[in-house]
Each structure stands twice: as C-alpha cells, then as structure tokens.
PDB file of C-alpha atoms and ligand atoms in Angstrom:
ATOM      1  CA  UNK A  18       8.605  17.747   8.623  1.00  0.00           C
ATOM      2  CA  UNK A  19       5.692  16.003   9.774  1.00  0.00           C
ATOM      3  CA  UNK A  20       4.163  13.519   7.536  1.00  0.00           C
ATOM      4  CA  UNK A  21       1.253  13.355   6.333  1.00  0.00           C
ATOM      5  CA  UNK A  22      -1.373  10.150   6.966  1.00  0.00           C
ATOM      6  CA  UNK A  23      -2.296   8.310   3.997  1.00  0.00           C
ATOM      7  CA  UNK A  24      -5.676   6.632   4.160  1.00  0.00           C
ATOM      8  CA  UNK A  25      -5.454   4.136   1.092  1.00  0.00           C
ATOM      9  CA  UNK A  26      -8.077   1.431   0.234  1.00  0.00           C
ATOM     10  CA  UNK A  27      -7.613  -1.934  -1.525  1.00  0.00           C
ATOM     11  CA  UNK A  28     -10.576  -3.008  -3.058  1.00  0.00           C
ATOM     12  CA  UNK A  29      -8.884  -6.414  -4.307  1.00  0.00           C
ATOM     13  CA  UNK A  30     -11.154  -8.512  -6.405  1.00  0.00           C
ATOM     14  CA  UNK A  31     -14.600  -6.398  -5.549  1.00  0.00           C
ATOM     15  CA  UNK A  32     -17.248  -3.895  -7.587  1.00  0.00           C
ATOM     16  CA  UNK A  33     -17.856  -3.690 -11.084  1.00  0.00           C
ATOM     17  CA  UNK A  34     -17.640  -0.373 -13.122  1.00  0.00           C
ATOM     18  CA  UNK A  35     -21.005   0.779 -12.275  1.00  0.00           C
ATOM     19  CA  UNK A  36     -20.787  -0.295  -8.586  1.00  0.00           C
ATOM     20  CA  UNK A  37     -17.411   1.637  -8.500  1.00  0.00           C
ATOM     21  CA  UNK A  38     -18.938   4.980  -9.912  1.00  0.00           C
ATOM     22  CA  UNK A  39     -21.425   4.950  -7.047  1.00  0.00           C
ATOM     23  CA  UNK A  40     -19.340   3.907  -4.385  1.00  0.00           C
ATOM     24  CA  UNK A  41     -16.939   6.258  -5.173  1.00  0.00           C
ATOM     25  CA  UNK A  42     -19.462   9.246  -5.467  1.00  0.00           C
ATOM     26  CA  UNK A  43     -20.548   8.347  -1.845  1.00  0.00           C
ATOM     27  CA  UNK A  44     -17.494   8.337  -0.826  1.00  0.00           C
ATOM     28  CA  UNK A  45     -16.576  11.829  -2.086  1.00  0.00           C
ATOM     29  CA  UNK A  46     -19.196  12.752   0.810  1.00  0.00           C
ATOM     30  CA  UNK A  47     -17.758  11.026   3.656  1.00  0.00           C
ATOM     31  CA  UNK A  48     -13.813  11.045   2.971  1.00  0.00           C
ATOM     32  CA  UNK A  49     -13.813  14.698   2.400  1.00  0.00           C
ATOM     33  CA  UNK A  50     -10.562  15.846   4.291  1.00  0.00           C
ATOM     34  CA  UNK A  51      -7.655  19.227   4.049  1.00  0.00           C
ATOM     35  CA  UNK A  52      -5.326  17.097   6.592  1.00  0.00           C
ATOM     36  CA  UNK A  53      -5.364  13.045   5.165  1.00  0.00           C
ATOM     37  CA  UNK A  54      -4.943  12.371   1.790  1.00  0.00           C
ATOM     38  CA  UNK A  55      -7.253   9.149   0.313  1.00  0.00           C
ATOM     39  CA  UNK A  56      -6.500   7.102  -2.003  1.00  0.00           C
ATOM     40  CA  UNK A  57      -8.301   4.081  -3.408  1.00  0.00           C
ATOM     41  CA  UNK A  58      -6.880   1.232  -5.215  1.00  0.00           C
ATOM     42  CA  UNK A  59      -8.955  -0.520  -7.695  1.00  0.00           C
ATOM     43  CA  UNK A  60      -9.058  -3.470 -10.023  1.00  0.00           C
ATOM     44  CA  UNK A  61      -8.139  -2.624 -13.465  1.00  0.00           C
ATOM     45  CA  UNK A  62     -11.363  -2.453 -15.035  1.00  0.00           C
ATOM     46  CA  UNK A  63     -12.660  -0.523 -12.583  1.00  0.00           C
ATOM     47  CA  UNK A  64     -10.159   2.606 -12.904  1.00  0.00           C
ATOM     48  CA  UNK A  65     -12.176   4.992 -15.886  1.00  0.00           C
ATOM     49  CA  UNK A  66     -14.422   4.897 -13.865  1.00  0.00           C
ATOM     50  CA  UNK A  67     -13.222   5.970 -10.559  1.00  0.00           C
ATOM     51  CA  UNK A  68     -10.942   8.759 -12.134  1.00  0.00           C
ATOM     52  CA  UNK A  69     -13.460  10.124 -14.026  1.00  0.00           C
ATOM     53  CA  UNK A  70     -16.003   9.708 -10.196  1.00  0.00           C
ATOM     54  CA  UNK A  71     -12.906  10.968  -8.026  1.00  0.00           C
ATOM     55  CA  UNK A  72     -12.392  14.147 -10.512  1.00  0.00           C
ATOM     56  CA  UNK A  73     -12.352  17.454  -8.825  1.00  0.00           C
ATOM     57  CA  UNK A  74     -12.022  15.701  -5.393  1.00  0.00           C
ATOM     58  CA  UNK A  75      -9.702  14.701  -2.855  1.00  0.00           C
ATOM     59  CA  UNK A  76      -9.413  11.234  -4.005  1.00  0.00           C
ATOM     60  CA  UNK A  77      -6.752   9.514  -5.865  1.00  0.00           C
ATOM     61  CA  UNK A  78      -6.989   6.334  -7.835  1.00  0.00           C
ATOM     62  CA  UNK A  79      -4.662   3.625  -8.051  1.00  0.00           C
ATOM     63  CA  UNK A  80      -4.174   0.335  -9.474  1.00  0.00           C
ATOM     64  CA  UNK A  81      -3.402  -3.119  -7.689  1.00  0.00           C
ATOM     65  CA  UNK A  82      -0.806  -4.514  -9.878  1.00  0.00           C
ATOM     66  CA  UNK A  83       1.262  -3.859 -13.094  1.00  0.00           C
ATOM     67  CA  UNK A  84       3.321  -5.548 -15.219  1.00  0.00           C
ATOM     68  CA  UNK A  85       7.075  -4.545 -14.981  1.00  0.00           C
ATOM     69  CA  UNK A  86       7.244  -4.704 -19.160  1.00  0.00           C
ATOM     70  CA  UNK A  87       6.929  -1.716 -21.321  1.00  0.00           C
ATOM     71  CA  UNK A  88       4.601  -3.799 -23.963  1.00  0.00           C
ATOM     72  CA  UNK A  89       4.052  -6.750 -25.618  1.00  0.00           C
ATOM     73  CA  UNK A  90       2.617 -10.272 -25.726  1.00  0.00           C
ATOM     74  CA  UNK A  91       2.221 -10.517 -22.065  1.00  0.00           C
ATOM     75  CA  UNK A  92      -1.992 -11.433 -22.412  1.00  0.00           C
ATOM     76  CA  UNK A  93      -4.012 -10.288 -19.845  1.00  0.00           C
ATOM     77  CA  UNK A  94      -1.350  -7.887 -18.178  1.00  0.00           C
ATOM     78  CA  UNK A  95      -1.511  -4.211 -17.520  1.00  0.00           C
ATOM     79  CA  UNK A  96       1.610  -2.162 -18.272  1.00  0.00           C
ATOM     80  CA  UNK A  97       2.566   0.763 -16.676  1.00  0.00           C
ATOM     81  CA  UNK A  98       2.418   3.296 -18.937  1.00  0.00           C
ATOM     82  CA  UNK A  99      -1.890   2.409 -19.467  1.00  0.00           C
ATOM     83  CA  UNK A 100      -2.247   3.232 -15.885  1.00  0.00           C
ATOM     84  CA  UNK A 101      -0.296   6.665 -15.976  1.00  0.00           C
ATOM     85  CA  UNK A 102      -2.696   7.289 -19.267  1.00  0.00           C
ATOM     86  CA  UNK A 103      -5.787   5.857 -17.821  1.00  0.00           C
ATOM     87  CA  UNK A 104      -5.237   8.540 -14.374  1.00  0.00           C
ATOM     88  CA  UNK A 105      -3.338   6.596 -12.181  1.00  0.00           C
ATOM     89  CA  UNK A 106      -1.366   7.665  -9.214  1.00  0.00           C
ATOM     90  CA  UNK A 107      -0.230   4.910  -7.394  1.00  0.00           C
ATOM     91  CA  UNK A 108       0.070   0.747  -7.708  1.00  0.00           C
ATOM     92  CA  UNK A 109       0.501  -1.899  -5.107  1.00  0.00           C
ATOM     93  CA  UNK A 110       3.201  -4.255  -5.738  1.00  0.00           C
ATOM     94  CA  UNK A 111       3.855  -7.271  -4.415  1.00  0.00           C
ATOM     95  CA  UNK A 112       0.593  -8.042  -2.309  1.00  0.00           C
ATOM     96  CA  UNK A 113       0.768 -10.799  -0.156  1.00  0.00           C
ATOM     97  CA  UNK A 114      -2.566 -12.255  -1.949  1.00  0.00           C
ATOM     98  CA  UNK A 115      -0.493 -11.741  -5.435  1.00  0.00           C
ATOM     99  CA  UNK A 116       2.554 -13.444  -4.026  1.00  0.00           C
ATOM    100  CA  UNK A 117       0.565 -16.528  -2.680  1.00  0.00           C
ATOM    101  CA  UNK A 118      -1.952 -17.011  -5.171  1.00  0.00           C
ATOM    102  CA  UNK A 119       0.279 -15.701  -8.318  1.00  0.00           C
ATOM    103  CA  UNK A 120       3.590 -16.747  -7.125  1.00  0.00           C
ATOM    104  CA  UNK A 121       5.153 -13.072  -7.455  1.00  0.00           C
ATOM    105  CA  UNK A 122       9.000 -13.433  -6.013  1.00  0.00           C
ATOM    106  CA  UNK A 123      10.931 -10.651  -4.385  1.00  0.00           C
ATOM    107  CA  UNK A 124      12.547 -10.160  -7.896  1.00  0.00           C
ATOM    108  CA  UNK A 125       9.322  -9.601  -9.447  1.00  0.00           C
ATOM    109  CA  UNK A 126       8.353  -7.228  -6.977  1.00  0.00           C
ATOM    110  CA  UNK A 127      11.573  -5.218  -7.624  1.00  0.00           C
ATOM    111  CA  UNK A 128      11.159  -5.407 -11.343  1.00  0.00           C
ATOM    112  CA  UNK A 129       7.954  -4.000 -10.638  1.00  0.00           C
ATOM    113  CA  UNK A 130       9.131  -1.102  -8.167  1.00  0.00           C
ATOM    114  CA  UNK A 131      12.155   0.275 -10.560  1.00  0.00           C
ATOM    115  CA  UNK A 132       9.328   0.150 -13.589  1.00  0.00           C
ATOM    116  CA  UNK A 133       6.409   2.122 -11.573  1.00  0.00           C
ATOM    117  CA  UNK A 134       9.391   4.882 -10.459  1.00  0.00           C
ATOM    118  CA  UNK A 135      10.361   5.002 -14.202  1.00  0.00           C
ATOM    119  CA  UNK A 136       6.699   5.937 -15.147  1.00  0.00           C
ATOM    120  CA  UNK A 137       6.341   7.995 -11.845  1.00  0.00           C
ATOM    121  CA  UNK A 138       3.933   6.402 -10.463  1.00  0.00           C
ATOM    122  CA  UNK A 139       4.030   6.089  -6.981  1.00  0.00           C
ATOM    123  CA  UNK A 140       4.675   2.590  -5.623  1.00  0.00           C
ATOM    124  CA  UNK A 141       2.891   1.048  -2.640  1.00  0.00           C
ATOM    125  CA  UNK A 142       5.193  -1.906  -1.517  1.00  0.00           C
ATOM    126  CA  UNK A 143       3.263  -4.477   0.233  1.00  0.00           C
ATOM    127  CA  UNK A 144       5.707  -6.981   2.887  1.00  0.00           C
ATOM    128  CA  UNK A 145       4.669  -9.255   5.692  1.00  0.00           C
ATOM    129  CA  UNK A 146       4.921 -12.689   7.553  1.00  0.00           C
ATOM    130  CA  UNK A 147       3.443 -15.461   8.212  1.00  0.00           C
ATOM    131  CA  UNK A 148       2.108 -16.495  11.749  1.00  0.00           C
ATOM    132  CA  UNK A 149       4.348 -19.020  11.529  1.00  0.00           C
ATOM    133  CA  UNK A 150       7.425 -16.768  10.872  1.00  0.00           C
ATOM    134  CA  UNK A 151       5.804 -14.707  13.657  1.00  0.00           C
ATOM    135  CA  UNK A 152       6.162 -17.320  15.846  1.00  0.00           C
ATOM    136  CA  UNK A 153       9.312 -18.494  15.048  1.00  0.00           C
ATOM    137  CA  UNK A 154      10.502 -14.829  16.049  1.00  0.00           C
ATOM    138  CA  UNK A 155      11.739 -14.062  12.312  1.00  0.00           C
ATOM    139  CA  UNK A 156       9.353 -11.156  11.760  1.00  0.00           C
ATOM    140  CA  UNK A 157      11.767  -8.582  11.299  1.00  0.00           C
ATOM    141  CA  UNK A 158      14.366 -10.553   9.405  1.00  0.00           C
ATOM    142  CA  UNK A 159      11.983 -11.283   6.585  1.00  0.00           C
ATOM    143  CA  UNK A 160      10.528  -8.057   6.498  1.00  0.00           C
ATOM    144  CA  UNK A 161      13.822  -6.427   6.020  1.00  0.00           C
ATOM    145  CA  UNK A 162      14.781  -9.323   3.364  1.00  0.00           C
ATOM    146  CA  UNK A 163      11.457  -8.128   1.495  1.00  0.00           C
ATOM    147  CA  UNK A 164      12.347  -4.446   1.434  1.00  0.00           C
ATOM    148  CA  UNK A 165      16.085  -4.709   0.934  1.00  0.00           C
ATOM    149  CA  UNK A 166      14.927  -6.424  -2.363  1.00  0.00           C
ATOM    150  CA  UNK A 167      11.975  -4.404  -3.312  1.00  0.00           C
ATOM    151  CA  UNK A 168      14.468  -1.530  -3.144  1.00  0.00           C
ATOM    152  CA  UNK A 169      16.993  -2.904  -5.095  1.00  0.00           C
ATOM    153  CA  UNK A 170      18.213  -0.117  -7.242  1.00  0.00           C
ATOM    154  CA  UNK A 171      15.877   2.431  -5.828  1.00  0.00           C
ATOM    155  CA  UNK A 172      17.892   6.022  -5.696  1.00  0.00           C
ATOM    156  CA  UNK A 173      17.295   7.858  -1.963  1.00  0.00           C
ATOM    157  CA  UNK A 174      15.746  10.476  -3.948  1.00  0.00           C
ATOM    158  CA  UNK A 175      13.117   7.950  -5.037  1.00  0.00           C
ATOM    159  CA  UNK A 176      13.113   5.932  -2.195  1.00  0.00           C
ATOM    160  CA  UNK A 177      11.319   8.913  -0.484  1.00  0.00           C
ATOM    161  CA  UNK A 178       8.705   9.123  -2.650  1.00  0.00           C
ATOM    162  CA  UNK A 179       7.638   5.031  -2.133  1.00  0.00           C
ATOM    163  CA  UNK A 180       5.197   4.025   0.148  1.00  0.00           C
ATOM    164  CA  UNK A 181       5.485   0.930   2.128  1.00  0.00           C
ATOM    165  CA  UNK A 182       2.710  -1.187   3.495  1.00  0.00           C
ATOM    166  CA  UNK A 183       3.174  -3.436   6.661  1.00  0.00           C
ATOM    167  CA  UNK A 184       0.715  -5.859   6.499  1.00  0.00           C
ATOM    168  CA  UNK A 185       1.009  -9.250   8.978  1.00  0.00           C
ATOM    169  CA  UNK A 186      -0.834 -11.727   6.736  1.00  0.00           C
ATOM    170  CA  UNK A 187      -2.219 -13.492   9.941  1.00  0.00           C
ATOM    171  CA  UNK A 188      -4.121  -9.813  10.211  1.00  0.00           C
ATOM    172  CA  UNK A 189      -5.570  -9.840   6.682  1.00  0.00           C
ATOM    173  CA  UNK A 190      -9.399 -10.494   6.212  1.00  0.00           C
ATOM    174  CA  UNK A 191      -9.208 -12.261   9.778  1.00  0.00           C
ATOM    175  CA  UNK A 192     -10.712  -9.457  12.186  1.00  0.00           C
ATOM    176  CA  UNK A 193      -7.066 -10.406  14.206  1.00  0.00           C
ATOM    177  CA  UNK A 194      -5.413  -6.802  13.841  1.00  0.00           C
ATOM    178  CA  UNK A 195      -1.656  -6.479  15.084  1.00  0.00           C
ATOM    179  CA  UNK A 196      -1.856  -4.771  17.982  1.00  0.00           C
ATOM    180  CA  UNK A 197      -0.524  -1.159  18.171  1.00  0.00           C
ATOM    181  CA  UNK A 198       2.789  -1.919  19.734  1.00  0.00           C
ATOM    182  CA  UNK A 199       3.264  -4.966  17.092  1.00  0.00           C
ATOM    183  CA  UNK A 200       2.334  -2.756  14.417  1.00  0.00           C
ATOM    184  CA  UNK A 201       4.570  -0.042  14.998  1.00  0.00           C
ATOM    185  CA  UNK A 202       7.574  -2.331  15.794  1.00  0.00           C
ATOM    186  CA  UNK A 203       7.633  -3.594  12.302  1.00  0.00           C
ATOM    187  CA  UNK A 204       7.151  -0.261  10.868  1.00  0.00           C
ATOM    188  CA  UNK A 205       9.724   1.450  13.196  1.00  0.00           C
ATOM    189  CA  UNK A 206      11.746  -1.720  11.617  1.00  0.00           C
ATOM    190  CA  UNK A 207      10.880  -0.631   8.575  1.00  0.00           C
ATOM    191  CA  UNK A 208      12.013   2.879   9.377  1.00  0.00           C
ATOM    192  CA  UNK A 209      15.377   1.779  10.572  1.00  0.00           C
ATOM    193  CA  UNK A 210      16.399  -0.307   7.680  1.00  0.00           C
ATOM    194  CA  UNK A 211      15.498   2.729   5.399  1.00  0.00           C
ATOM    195  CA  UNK A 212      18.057   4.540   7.396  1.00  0.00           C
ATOM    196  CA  UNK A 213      20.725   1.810   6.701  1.00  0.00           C
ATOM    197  CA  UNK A 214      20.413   1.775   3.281  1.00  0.00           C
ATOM    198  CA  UNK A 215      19.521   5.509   2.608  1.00  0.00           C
ATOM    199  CA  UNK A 216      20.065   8.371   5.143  1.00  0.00           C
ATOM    200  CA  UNK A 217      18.369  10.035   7.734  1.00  0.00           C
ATOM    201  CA  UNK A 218      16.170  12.214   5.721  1.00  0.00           C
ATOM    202  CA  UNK A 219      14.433   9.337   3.389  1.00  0.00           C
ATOM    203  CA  UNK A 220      14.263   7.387   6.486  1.00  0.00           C
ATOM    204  CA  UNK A 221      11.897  10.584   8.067  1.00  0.00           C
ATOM    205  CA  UNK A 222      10.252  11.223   4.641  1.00  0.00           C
ATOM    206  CA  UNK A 223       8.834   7.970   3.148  1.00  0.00           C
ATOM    207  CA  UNK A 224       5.631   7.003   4.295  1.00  0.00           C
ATOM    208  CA  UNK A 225       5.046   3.570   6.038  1.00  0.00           C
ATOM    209  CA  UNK A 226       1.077   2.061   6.318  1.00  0.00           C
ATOM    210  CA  UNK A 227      -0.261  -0.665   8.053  1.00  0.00           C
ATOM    211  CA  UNK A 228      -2.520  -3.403   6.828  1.00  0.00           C
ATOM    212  CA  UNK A 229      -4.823  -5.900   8.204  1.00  0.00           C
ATOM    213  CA  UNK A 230      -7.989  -5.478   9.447  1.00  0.00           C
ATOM    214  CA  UNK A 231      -7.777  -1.528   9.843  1.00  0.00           C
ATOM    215  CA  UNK A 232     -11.773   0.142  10.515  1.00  0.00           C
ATOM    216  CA  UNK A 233     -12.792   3.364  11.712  1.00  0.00           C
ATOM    217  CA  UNK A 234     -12.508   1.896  15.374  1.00  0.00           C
ATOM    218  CA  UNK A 235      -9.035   1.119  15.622  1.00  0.00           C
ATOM    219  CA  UNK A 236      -7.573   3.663  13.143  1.00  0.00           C
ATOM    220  CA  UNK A 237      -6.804   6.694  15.282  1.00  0.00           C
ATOM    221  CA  UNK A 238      -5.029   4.153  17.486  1.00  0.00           C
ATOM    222  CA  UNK A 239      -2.974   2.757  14.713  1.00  0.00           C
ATOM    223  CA  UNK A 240      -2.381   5.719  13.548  1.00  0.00           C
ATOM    224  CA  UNK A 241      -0.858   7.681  16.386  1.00  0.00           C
ATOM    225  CA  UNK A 242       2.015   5.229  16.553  1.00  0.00           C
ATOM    226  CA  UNK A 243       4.748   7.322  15.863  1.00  0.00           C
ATOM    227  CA  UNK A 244       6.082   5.322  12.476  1.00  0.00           C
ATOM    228  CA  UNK A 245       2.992   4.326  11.101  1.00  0.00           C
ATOM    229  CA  UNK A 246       1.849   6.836   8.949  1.00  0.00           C
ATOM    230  CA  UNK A 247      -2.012   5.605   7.708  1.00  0.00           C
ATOM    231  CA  UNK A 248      -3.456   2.475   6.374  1.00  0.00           C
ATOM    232  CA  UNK A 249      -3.772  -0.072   3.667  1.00  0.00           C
ATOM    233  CA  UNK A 250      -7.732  -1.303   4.010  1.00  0.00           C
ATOM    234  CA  UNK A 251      -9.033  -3.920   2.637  1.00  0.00           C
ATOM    235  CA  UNK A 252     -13.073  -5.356   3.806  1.00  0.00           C
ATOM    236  CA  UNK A 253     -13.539  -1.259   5.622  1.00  0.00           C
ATOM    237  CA  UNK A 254     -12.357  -0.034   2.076  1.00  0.00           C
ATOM    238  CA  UNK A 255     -15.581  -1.107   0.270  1.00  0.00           C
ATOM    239  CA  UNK A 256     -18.492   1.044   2.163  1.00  0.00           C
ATOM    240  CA  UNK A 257     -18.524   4.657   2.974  1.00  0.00           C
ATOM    241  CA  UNK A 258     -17.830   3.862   6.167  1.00  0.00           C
ATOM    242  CA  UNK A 259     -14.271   4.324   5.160  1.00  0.00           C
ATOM    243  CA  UNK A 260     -14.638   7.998   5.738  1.00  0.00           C
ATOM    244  CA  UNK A 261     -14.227   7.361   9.628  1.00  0.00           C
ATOM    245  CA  UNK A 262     -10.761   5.916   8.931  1.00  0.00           C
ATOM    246  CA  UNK A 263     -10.040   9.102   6.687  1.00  0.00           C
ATOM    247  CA  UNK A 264     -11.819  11.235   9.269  1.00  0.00           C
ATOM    248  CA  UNK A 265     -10.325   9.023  12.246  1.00  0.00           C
ATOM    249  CA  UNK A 266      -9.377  12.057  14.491  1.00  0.00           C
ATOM    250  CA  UNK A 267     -12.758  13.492  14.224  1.00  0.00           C
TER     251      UNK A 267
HETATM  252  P1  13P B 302      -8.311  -6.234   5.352  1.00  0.00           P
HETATM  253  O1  13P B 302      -8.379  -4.779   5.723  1.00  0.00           O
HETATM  254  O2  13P B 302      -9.586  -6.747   4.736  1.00  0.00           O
HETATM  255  O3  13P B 302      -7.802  -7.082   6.469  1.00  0.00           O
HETATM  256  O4  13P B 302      -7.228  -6.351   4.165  1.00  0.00           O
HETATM  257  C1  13P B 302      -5.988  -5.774   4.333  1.00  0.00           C
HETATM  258  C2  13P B 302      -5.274  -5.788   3.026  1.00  0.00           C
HETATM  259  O5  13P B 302      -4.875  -6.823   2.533  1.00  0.00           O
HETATM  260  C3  13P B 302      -5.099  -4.498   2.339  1.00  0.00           C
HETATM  261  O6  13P B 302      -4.217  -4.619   1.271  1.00  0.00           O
END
C-alpha cells in the first residue's frame, strides 16, 4: 500500500488570528488537492480560527505543542484534550526549536507522544542533529536514540498511525536543505529502526517527512525519495505559495 504524501506546514511563532483567517482562505485556493493531504500547524491562538477557515476543505489544522497533563495548574500550557475540542488533528512534539529554546528532553517528548495517542490525536515527532553531530558521523545514532525514546510505550498498532519528521537542524531557516540522498538516508534510517522495534507492516505504513528548508522548487525532488513521504515547512508554509509544495507534481 502506497502511502500517501503529507504536505504539513509549521507556522512556528507567525500570524495573528485575523492574519490566519486570510491566509488560510487563500490557501484553500492554491492547496486544493484529491492525491496530498495538507495540513497546517498553528500557534495556539491561532487554531478557531483556522478550523473554522479550513472547514469544508481539504485542510487540516494542528497544533505545535501540548502539554502531556490532563489539567491543572500548569499556567500558560495547552492540554490535550482543548486541542481535540478546539478541532485539532495533529501536534508536533518535540521540535528542535522547543527542545533548544524550552529545554524539552527525550522524556518529555515521550510523555507527550503516549498523551496525544491517548486523545487520538495524531502525533508529528520532530528528531534531528546538529552539524556538529553531522560531522562527527553520529547522525544516525542520535536519530535512532530520539525515536527509540519518543516511542517508548507506543503499541505497533499506534506506532502506524505517528508521523515522524526528519529535520537536520543545520537545514532549518538556513536556505542549506539536506540534499536528497542525505535526506532519505536518515529517513530510510528511520524506516529501519521502525522495523526493529515493530514489524514489517508499521515499518511500510507510518509516514516519515522531511524538514528544513523544503519550497515548491525542491519538493518533488524530496519527495520522490522512496522513504520520505512529504514535508514539514516552515518560512514556504506562511504564503500561498505553499500550494506548489502541495501541488509539487503538477
Ligand atoms: P524551514 O522550512 O523554515 O527551514 O523550517 C523547517 C521547520 O522547522 C519545520 O518544522
């Protein structure tokens, strides 16, 4: 079974309410599609408005981050169940933005994972090195340490259902994308380890993206690879330009 290519934007710290409600309605026009689904990830603030744009489309609405408690007196966090109220579909975890900048552990990022599968929403696991760790030829290694731990837990029959985002942090918001080749090891990697830990059939079924610097010029390349399976956009997620990524075989 083939799968299908998931074209997913990260708007990370960008557009208010208002902005998003026009953005999105433009981009109803240009990421129309029967063959890719889209789905955009916004801030928290940000998502009544985009479900209530997106509705009766092809778009899907997610969030960037959750907490992994059911309530409480956690100020200023989001919990899970909000986001499956408020429309949501889907929720990064463990960004390498949230894991620099918010000191998010692998443990977190776990916590996180077995809570979003609890409230069925779809997790989008974010991993990825350093260009130092590229360097020092340990690419792999940590990748495989961040999954092994993101998926602590995770049942096969819910592993299939994750998504996973490869995204070389060297590649984010730099214009440096991995190359094809580099991209698709990793997510081949990816692929493999899922097979260790699972069987073949979650290993075929769960979708793997790649992130960094992904626009409508280099998608259909990207995409092609044989293991990567769409994109996790930042900068190209924010115009409706992102429609050529969506529409990348046109
Ligand atoms: P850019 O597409 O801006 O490089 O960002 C990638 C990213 O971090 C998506 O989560």
């Amino acid at each position: 079974m083939a799968r299908r290519i998931l074209a997913a934007g990260n708007w990370k710290m960008n557009k208010t309410p208002s902005e998003t409600t026009a953005l999105i309605e433009e981009m109803k026009k240009t990421c129309a599609s029967d063959t890719v689904d889209v789905l955009f990830c916004v801030p928290a603030i940000d998502i009544p408005a985009a479900v209530a744009a997106a509705k009766d489309s092809n778009i899907q609405i997610g969030a960037e981050n959750m907490y992994f408690e059911e309530s409480g007196a956690y100020t200023g966090e989001v919990a899970p169940a909000m986001l499956v109220d408020a429309g949501v579909s889907h929720v990064i975890i463990g960004h390498s933005e949230r894991r620099q900048y918010f000191a998010e552990t692998d443990e977190m990022v776990n916590k996180k994972v077995l809570k979003a599968i609890e409230h069925k929403l779809v997790p989008v696991i974010c991993c990825g090195e350093t260009l130092e760790q590229r360097e020092q030829g340990v690419t792999l290694d940590w990748i495989r340490v961040q999954i092994k731990i993101a998926l602590q837990g995770v049942a096969a029959e819910d592993a299939k259902g994750v998504v996973i985002a490869y995204e070389p942090i060297w590649a984010i918001g730099t214009g440096k994308t991995a190359t094809s080749d580099q991209a698709e090891e990793v997510c081949k990697g990816i692929r493999d380890l899922l097979r260790e830990l699972y069987d073949d059939e979650t290993a075929e079924t769960t979708r793997i993206l790649y992130g960094g610097s992904v626009k409508p010029g280099n998608a259909a390349e990207l995409f092609g690879k044989e293991d990567i399976d769409g994109g996790l956009v930042g900068g190209a997620s924010l115009t409706p330009d992102f429609g050529g990524i969506v529409n990348y075989e046109k």
